[in-house]
Each structure stands twice: as structure tokens, then as C-alpha cells.
PDB file of C-alpha atoms in Angstrom:
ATOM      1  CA  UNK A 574     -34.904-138.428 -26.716  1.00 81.00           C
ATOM      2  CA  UNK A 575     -31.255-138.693 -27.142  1.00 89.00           C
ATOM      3  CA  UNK A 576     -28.671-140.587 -25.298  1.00 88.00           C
ATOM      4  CA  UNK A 577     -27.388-137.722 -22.300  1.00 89.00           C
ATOM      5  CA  UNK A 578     -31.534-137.433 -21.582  1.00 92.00           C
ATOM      6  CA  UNK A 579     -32.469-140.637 -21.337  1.00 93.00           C
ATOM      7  CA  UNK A 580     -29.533-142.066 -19.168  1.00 93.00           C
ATOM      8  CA  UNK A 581     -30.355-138.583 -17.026  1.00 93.00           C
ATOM      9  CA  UNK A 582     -33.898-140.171 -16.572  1.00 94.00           C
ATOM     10  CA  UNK A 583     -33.419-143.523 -15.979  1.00 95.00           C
ATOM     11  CA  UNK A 584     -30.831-142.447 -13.264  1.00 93.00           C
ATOM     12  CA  UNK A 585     -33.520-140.409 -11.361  1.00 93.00           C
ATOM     13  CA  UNK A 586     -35.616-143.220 -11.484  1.00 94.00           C
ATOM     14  CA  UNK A 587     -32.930-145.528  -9.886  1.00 94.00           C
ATOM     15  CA  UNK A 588     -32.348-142.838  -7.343  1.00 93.00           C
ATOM     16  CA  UNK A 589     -35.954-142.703  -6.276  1.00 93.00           C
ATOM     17  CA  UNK A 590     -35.765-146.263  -5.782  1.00 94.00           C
ATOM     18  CA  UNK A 591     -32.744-146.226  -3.963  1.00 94.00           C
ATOM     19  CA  UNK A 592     -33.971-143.296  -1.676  1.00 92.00           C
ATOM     20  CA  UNK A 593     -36.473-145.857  -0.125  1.00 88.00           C
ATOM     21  CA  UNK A 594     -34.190-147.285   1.388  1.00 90.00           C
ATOM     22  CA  UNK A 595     -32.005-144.521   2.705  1.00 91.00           C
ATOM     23  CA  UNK A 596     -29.211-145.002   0.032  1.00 91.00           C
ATOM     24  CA  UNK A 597     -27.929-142.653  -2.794  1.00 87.00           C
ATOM     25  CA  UNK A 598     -27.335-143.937  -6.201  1.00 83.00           C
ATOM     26  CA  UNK A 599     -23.941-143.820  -8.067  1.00 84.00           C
ATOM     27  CA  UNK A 600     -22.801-141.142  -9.292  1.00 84.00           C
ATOM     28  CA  UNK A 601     -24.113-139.916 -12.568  1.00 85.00           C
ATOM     29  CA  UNK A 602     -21.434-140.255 -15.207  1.00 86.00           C
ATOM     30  CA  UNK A 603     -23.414-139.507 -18.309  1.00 87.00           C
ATOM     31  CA  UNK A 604     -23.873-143.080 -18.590  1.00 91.00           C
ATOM     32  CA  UNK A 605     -26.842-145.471 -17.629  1.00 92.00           C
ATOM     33  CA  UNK A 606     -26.886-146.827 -14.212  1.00 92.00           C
ATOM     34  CA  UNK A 607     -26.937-150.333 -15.584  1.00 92.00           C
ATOM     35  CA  UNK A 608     -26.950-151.853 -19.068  1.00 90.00           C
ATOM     36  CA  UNK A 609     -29.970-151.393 -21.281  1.00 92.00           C
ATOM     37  CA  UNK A 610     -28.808-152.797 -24.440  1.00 87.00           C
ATOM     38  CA  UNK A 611     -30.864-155.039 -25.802  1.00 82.00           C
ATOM     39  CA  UNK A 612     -29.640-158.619 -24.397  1.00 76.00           C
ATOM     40  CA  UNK A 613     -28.952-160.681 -27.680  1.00 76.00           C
ATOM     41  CA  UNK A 614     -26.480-158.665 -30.361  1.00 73.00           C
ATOM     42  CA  UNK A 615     -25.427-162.559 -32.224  1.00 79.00           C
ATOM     43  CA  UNK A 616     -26.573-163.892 -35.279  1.00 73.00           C
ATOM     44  CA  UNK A 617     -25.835-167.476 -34.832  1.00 83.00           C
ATOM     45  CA  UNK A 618     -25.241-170.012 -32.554  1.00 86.00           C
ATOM     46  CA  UNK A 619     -22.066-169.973 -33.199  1.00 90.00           C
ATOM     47  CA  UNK A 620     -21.272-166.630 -32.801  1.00 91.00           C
ATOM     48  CA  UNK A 621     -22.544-166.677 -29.251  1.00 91.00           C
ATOM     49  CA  UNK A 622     -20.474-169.727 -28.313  1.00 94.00           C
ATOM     50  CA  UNK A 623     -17.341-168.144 -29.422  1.00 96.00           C
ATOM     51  CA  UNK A 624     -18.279-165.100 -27.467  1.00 96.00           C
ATOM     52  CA  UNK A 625     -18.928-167.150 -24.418  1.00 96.00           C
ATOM     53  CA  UNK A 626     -15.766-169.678 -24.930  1.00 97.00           C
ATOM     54  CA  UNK A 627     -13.397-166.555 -24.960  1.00 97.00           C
ATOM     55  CA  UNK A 628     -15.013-164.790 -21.750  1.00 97.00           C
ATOM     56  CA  UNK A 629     -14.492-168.098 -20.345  1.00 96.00           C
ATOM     57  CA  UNK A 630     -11.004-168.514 -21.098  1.00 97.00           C
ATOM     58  CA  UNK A 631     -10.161-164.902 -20.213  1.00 96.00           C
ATOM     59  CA  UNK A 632     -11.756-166.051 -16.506  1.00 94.00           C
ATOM     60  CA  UNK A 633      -9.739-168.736 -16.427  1.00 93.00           C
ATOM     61  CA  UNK A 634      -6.447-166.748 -17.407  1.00 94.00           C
ATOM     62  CA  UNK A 635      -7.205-164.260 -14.714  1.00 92.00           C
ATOM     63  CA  UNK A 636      -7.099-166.798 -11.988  1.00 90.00           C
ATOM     64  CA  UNK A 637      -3.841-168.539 -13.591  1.00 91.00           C
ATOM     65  CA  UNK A 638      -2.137-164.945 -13.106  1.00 92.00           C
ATOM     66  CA  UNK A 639      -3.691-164.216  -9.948  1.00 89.00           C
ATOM     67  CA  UNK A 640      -2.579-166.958  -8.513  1.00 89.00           C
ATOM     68  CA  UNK A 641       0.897-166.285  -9.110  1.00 93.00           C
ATOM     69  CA  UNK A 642       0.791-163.227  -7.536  1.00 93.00           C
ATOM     70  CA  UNK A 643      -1.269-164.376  -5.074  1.00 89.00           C
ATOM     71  CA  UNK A 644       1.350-166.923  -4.066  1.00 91.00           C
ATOM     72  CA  UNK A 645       4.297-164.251  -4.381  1.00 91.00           C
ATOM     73  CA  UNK A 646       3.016-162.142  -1.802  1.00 89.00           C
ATOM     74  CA  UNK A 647       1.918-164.995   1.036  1.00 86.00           C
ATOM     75  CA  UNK A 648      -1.216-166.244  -0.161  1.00 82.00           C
ATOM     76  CA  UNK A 649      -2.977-169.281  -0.501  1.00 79.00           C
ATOM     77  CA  UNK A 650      -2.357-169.751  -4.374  1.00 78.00           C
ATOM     78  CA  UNK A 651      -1.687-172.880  -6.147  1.00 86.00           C
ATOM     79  CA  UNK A 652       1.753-171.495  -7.455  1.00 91.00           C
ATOM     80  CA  UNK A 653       5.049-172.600  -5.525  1.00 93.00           C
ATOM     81  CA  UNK A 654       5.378-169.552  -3.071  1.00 93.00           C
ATOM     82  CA  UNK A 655       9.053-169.041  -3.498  1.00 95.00           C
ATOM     83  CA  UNK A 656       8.840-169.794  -7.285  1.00 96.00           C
ATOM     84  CA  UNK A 657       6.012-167.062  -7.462  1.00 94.00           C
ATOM     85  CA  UNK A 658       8.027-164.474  -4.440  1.00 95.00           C
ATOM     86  CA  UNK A 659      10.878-164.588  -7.363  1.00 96.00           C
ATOM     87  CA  UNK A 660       9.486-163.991 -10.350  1.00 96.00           C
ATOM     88  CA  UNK A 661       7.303-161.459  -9.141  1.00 95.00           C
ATOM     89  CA  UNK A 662      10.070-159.775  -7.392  1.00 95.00           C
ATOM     90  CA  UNK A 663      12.073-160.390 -10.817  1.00 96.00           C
ATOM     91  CA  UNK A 664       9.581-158.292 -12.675  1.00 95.00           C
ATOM     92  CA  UNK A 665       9.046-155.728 -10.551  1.00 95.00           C
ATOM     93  CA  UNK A 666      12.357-154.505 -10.065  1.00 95.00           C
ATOM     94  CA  UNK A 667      13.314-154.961 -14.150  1.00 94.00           C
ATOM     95  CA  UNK A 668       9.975-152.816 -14.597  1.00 93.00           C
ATOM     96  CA  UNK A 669      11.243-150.615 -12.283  1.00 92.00           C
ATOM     97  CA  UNK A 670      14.701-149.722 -14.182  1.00 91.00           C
ATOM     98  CA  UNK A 671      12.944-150.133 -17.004  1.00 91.00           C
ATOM     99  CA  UNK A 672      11.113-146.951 -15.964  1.00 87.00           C
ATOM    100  CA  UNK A 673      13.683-144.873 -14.689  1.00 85.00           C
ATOM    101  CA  UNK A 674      14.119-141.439 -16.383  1.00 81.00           C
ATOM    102  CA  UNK A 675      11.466-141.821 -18.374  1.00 85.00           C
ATOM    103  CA  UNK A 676       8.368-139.048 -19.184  1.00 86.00           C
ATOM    104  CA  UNK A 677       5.078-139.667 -18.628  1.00 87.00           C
ATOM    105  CA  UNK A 678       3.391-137.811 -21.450  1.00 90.00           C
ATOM    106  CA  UNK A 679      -0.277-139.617 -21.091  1.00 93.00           C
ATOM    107  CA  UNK A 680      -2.390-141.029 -18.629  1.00 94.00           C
ATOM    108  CA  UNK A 681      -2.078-144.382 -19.707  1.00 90.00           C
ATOM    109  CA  UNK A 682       1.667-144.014 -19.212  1.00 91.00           C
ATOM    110  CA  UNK A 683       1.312-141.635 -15.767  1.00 92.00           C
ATOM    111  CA  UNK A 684      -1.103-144.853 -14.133  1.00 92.00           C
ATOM    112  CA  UNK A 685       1.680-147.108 -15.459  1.00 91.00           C
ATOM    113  CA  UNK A 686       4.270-145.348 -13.907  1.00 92.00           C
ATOM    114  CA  UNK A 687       2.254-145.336 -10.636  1.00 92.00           C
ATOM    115  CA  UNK A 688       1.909-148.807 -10.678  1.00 93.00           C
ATOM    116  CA  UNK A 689       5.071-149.796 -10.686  1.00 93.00           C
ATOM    117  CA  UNK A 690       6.775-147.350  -8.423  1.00 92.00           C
ATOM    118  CA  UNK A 691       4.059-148.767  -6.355  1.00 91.00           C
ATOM    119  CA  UNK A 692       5.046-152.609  -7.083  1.00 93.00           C
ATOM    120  CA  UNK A 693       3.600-153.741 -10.547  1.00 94.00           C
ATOM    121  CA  UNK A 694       2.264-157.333  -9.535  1.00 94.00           C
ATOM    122  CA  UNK A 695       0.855-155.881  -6.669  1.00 92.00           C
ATOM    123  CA  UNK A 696      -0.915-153.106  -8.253  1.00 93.00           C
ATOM    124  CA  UNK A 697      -1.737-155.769 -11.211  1.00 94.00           C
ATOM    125  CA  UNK A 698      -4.050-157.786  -8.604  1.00 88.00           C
ATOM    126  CA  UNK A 699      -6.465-154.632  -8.114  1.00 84.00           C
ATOM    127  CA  UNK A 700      -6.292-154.653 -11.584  1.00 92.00           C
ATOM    128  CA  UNK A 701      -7.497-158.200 -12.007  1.00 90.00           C
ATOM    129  CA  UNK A 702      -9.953-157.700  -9.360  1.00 85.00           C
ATOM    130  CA  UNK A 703     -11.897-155.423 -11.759  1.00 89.00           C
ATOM    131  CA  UNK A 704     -11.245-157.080 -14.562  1.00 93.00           C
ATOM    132  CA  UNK A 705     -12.113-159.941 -13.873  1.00 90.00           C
ATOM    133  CA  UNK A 706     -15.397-158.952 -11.802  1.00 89.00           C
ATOM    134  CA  UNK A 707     -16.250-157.452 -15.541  1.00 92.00           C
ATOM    135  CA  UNK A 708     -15.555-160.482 -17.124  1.00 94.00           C
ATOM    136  CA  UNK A 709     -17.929-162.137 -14.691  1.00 92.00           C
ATOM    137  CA  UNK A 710     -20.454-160.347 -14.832  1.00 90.00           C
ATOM    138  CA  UNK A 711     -20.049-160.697 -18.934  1.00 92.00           C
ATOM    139  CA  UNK A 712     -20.376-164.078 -18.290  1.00 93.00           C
ATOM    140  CA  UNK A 713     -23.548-164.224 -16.453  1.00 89.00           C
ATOM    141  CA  UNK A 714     -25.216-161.862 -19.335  1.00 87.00           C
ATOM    142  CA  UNK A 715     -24.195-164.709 -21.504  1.00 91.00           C
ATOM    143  CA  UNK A 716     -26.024-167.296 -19.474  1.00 90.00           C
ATOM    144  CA  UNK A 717     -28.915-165.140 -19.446  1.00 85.00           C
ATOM    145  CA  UNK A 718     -28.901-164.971 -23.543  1.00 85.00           C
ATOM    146  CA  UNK A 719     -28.477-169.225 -23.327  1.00 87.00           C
ATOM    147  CA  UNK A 720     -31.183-169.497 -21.302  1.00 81.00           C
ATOM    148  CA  UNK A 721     -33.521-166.756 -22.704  1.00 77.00           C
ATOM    149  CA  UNK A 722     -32.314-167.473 -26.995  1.00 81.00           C
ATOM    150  CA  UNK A 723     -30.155-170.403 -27.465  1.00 82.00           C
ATOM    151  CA  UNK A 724     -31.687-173.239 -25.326  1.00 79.00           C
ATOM    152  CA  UNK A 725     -35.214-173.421 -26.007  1.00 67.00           C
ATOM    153  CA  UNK A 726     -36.668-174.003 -29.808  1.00 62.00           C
ATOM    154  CA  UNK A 727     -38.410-170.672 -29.944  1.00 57.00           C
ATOM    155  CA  UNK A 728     -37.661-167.236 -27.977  1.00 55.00           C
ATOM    156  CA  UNK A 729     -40.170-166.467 -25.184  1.00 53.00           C
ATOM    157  CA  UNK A 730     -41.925-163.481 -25.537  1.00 58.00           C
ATOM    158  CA  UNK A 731     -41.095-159.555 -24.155  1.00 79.00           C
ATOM    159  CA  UNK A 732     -37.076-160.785 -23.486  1.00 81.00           C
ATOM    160  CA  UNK A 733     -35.952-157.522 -23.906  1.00 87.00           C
ATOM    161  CA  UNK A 734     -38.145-156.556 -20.874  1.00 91.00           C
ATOM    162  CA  UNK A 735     -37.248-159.597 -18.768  1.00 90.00           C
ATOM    163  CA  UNK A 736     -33.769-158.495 -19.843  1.00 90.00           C
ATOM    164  CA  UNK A 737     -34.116-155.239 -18.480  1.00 94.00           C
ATOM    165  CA  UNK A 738     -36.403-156.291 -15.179  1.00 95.00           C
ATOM    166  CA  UNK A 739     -33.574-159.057 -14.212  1.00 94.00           C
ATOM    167  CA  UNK A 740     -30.273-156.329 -14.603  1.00 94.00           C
ATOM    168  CA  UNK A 741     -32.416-153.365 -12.532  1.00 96.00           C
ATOM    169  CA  UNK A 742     -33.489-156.839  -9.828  1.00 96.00           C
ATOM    170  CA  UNK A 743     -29.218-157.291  -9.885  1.00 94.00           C
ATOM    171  CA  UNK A 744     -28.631-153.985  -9.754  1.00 94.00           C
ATOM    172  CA  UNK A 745     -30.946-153.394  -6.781  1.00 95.00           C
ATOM    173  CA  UNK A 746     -29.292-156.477  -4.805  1.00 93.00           C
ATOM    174  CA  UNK A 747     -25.893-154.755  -5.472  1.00 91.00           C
ATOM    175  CA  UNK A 748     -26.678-151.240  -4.289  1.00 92.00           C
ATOM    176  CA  UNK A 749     -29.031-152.333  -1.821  1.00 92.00           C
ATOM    177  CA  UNK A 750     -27.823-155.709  -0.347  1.00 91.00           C
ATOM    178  CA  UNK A 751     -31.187-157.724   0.255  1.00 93.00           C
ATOM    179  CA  UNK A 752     -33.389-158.713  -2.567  1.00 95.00           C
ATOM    180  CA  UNK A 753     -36.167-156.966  -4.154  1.00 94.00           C
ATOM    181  CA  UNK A 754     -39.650-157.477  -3.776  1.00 93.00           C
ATOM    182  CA  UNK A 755     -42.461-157.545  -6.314  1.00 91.00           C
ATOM    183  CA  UNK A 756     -46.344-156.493  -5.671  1.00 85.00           C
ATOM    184  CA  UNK A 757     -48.648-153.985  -6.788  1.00 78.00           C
ATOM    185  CA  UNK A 758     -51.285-152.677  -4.577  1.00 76.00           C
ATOM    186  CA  UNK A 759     -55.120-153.379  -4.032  1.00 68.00           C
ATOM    187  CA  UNK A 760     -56.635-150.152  -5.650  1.00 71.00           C
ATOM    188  CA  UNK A 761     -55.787-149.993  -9.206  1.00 65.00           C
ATOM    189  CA  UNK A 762     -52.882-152.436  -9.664  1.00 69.00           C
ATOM    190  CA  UNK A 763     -50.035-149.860  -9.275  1.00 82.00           C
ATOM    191  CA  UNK A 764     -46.837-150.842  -8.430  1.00 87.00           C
ATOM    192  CA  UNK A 765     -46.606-151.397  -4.661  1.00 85.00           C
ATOM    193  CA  UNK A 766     -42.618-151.769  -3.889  1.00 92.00           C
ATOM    194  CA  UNK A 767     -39.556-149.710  -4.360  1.00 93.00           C
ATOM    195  CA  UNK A 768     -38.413-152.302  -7.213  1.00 95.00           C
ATOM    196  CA  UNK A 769     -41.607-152.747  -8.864  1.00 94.00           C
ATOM    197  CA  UNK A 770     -42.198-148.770  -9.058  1.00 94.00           C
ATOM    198  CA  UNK A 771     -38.319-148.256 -10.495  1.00 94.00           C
ATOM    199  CA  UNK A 772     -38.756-150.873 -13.347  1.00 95.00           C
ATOM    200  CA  UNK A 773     -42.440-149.036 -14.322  1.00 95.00           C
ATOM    201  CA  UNK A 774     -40.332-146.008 -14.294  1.00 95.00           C
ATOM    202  CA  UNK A 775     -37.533-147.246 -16.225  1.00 96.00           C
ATOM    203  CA  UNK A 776     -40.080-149.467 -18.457  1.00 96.00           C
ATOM    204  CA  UNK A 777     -41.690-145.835 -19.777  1.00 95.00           C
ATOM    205  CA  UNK A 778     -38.101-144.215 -19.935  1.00 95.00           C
ATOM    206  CA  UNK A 779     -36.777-147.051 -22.467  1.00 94.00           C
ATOM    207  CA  UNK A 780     -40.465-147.175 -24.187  1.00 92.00           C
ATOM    208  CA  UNK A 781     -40.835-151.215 -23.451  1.00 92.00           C
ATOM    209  CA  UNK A 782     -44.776-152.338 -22.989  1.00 91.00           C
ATOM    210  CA  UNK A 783     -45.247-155.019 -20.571  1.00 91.00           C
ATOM    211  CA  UNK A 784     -47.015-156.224 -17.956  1.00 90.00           C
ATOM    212  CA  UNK A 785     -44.762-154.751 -14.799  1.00 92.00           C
ATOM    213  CA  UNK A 786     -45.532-157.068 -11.865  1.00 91.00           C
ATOM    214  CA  UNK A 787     -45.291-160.246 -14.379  1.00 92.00           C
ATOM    215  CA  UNK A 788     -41.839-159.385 -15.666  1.00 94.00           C
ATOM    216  CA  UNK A 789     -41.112-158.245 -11.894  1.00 94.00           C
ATOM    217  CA  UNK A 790     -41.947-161.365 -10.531  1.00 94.00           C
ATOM    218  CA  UNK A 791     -39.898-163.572 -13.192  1.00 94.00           C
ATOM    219  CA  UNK A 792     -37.153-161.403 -12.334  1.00 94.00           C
ATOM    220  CA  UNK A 793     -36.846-161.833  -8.891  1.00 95.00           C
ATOM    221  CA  UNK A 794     -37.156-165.751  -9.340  1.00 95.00           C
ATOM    222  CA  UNK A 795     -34.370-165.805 -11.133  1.00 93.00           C
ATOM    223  CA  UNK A 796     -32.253-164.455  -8.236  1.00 93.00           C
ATOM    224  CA  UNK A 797     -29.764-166.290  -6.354  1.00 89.00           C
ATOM    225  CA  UNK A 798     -28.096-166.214  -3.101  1.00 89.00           C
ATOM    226  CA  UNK A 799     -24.571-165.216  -5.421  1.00 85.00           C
ATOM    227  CA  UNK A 800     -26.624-161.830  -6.678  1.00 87.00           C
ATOM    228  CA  UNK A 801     -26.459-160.670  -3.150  1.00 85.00           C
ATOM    229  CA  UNK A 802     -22.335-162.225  -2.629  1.00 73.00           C
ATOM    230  CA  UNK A 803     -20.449-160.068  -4.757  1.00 60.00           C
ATOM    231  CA  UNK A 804     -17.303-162.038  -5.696  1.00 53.00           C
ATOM    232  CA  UNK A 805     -13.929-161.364  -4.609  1.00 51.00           C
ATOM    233  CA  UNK A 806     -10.450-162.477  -5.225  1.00 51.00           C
ATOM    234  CA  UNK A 807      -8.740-165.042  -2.858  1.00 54.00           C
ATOM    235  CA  UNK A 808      -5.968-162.429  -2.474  1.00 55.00           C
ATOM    236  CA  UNK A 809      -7.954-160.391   0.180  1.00 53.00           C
ATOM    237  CA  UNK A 810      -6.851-158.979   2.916  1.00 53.00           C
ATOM    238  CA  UNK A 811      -3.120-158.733   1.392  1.00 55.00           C
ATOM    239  CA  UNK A 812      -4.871-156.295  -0.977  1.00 53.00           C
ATOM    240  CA  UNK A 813      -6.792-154.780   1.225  1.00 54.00           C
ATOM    241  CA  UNK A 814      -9.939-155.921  -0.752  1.00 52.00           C
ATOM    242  CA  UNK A 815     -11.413-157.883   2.680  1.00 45.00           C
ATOM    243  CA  UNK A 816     -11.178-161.096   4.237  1.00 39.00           C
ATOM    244  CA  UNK A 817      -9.429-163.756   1.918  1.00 36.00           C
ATOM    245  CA  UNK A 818     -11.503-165.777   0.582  1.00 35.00           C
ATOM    246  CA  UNK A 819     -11.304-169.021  -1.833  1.00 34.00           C
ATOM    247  CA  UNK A 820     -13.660-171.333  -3.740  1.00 31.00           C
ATOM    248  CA  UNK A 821     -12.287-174.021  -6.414  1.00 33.00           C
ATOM    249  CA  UNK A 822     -13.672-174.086  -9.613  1.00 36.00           C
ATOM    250  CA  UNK A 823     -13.905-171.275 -11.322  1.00 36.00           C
ATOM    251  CA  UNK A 824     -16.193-171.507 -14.093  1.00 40.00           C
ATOM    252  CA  UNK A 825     -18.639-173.625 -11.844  1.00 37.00           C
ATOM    253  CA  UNK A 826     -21.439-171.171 -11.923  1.00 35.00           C
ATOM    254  CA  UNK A 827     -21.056-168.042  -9.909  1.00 33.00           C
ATOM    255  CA  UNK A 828     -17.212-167.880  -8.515  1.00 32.00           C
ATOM    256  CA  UNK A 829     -14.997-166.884  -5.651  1.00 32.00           C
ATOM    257  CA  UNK A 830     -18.327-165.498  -3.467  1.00 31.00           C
ATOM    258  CA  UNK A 831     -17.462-163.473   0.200  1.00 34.00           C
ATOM    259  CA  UNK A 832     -17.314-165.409   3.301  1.00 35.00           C
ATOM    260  CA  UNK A 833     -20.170-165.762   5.945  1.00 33.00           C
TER     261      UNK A 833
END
């Protein structure tokens, strides 16, 4: 099965599980719906801690230039406001002459040019917002791999399927907003919930052999009040991302969540 077919079949598979609820899945891009690479790609220890040091400084960078912008446009940032109002303001006006007269002859350039005739320190926060929500979510993949290959003397058995059983439980939390459920039924063991019956189907799509409601049921241990809080950027309603919201700390574990 090549690539196009099997991301076509584990997206149908998604979709029926999604469906039970009354939602549609994402739109199909040619990609998977969520990652299924394998979860561990380092050789050594060290390897993975260098990995995981840089994604954590990257985080932290993020909120260092967020906050500056945050600050320059009325928020609650940590950066003196007027300080932050004139730099900001500096920069986007330079980038703005800066971009006078010339062609846009890519779309690199052509979403450049948009952002700053739009303000460029604005338009960099929605930029950070998904940036750094990547980075995050790299980050928590990491803590996975410590937990599942780097903390324990020997690696527990099937962790490619817990891998795989955790991301879809994430995934479902994201798309559907409440967490999943595991069970299989009475008569013949079959998987009994819309979660349990979309890992069984992605399980035969990505050839992995395990025990469905065991990996299930790990996975939806593992889940935490912060799968079903998405986080968001302090900068908020300025942005127009939703109400403002701001948590100290932001490597402490899951970051920045939304307000009650």
C-alpha cells in the first residue's frame, strides 16, 4: 500500500469515528490525520536530549518575542509597554518602506508583503500562535518518548501501538472536545465505542497487532485535563484568537491553557 492509500484509509476511519458524534473530520490533504511515525527516531540518549533542549528553548524564545508584542499593542506582557509600543512601531514602519516598490515574485514574498502592509508584529503574533502550538505539541511527543524509551531500564512492549492509541485518544479530544471512552462489547469482544472501533480500524490500516481495548485503555489513562484545553497565547482577544488568557511558567508541563 503506498503512502496517498493508506493516509486515504486511515482518514475514513477517523471520519467514521468522528461521524458518531455528529462532526466531520478535517479536510483530507493527502496527508494523515495525525502522526503515525513511529514515536522514537534517536539513537542515543543524547541525541534525544538535544532534541528536547532545543524545542525547549525555541518555547521559551517564542514567549520572549511574544511578549514584546504583546506589550506593544496593550497587553499584559512582561515588556515595558511604551518600550515595546516603540520598537514595534519602529519596525513596522522601516519594514514598511523597506517594502515599497518592490515585486512579489513568490508566495513566500506575496504572504510577506501581506503581513506587513497589514502591520508585521501584529501579523507575527498569529504567526507565533502556530508556531509555537507546533512546538508544543513537539514537546509533548518528546515526553511521551522519555517516558515510554529513556526513563525506564528496558522499553515496554507494543510502544509503537501505545504510540499510535495515545495520538488518535489526543486527536479525538481535539476534534471532539470530551474524552474518549474505551470498552468492547459482551458478545465477542468487539470494540464497543467510537474510539475503540477507530484505533481497530486504524490498527489494521498501519498493520500493528495488539490487543485493542488494552492499548485503548492505557491510552486514555494517560489523558489529562490540558488534552481537552488547547493552549492559547496571552495576546487574545487583541488578536482575535479569544479571551486573553495567561499562565506563568512556560515549560511547567502543559502551558498557557484557555480560561474556564
Amino acid at each position: 500500500m503506498n503512502a496517498n492509500d493508506r493516509n486515504k484509509r486511515l482518514h475514513a476511519a477517523v471520519e467514521r469515528m468522528l461521524e458518531a458524534k455528529g462532526l466531520s473530520a478535517p479536510y483530507f490533504t493527502g496527508a494523515a490525520p495525525f502522526d503515525t511515525e513511529r514515536p522514537n527516531s534517536h539513537d542515543t540518549k543524547a541525541d534525544f536530549l538535544t532534541e528536547k533542549a532545543a524545542t525547549e528553548a525555541a518555547i521559551k524564545q517564542c514567549e520572549d518575542l511574544y511578549d514584546l508584542i504583546l506589550s506593544g499593542f496593550g497587553g499584559e506582557g512582561r515588556v515595558d509597554a511604551v518600550a515595546a509600543a516603540s520598537i514595534c512601531g519602529f519596525v513596522d514602519v522601516n519594514r514598511h518602506y523597506d517594502q515599497q516598490g518592490k515585486r512579489t515574485n513568490s508566495i513566500p514574498e506575496f504572504i510577506l508583503k501581506g503581513m506587513i502592509d497589514h502591520s508585521l508584529s501584529f501579523s507575527l503574533g498569529y504567526a507565533l500562535h502556530a508556531f509555537q502550538g507546533g512546538l508544543l505539541d513537539k514537546l509533548q511527543h518528546l515526553r511521551d518518548q522519555e517516558r515510554e524509551f529513556w526513563s525506564n531500564a528496558s522499553r515496554p512492549p507494543k510502544h509503537y501501538a501505545r504510540a499510535i492509541a495515545l495520538r488518535l485518544a489526543r486527536f479525538y479530544c481535539k476534534e471532539v472536545g470530551e474524552f474518549p471512552t474505551s470498552g468492547v462489547s459482551g458478545d465477542g469482544g468487539h470494540p464497543s465505542t467510537d474510539y475503540t472501533r477507530g484505533l481497530q480500524e486504524v490498527y489494521e490500516v498501519l498493520g500493528i497487532q495488539a490487543q485493542v481495548r488494552n492499548m485503548a485503555d492505557w491510552a486514555v489513562s494517560q489523558l489529562t485535563e490540558d488534552d481537552i484545553k488547547r493552549p492559547r497565547f496571552g495576546l487574545g482577544s487583541i488578536l482575535g484568537l479569544g479571551q486573553a488568557s495567561r499562565v506563568p511558567g512556560l515549560l511547567s508541563g502543559s502551558v498557557l491553557p484557555t480560561d474556564e
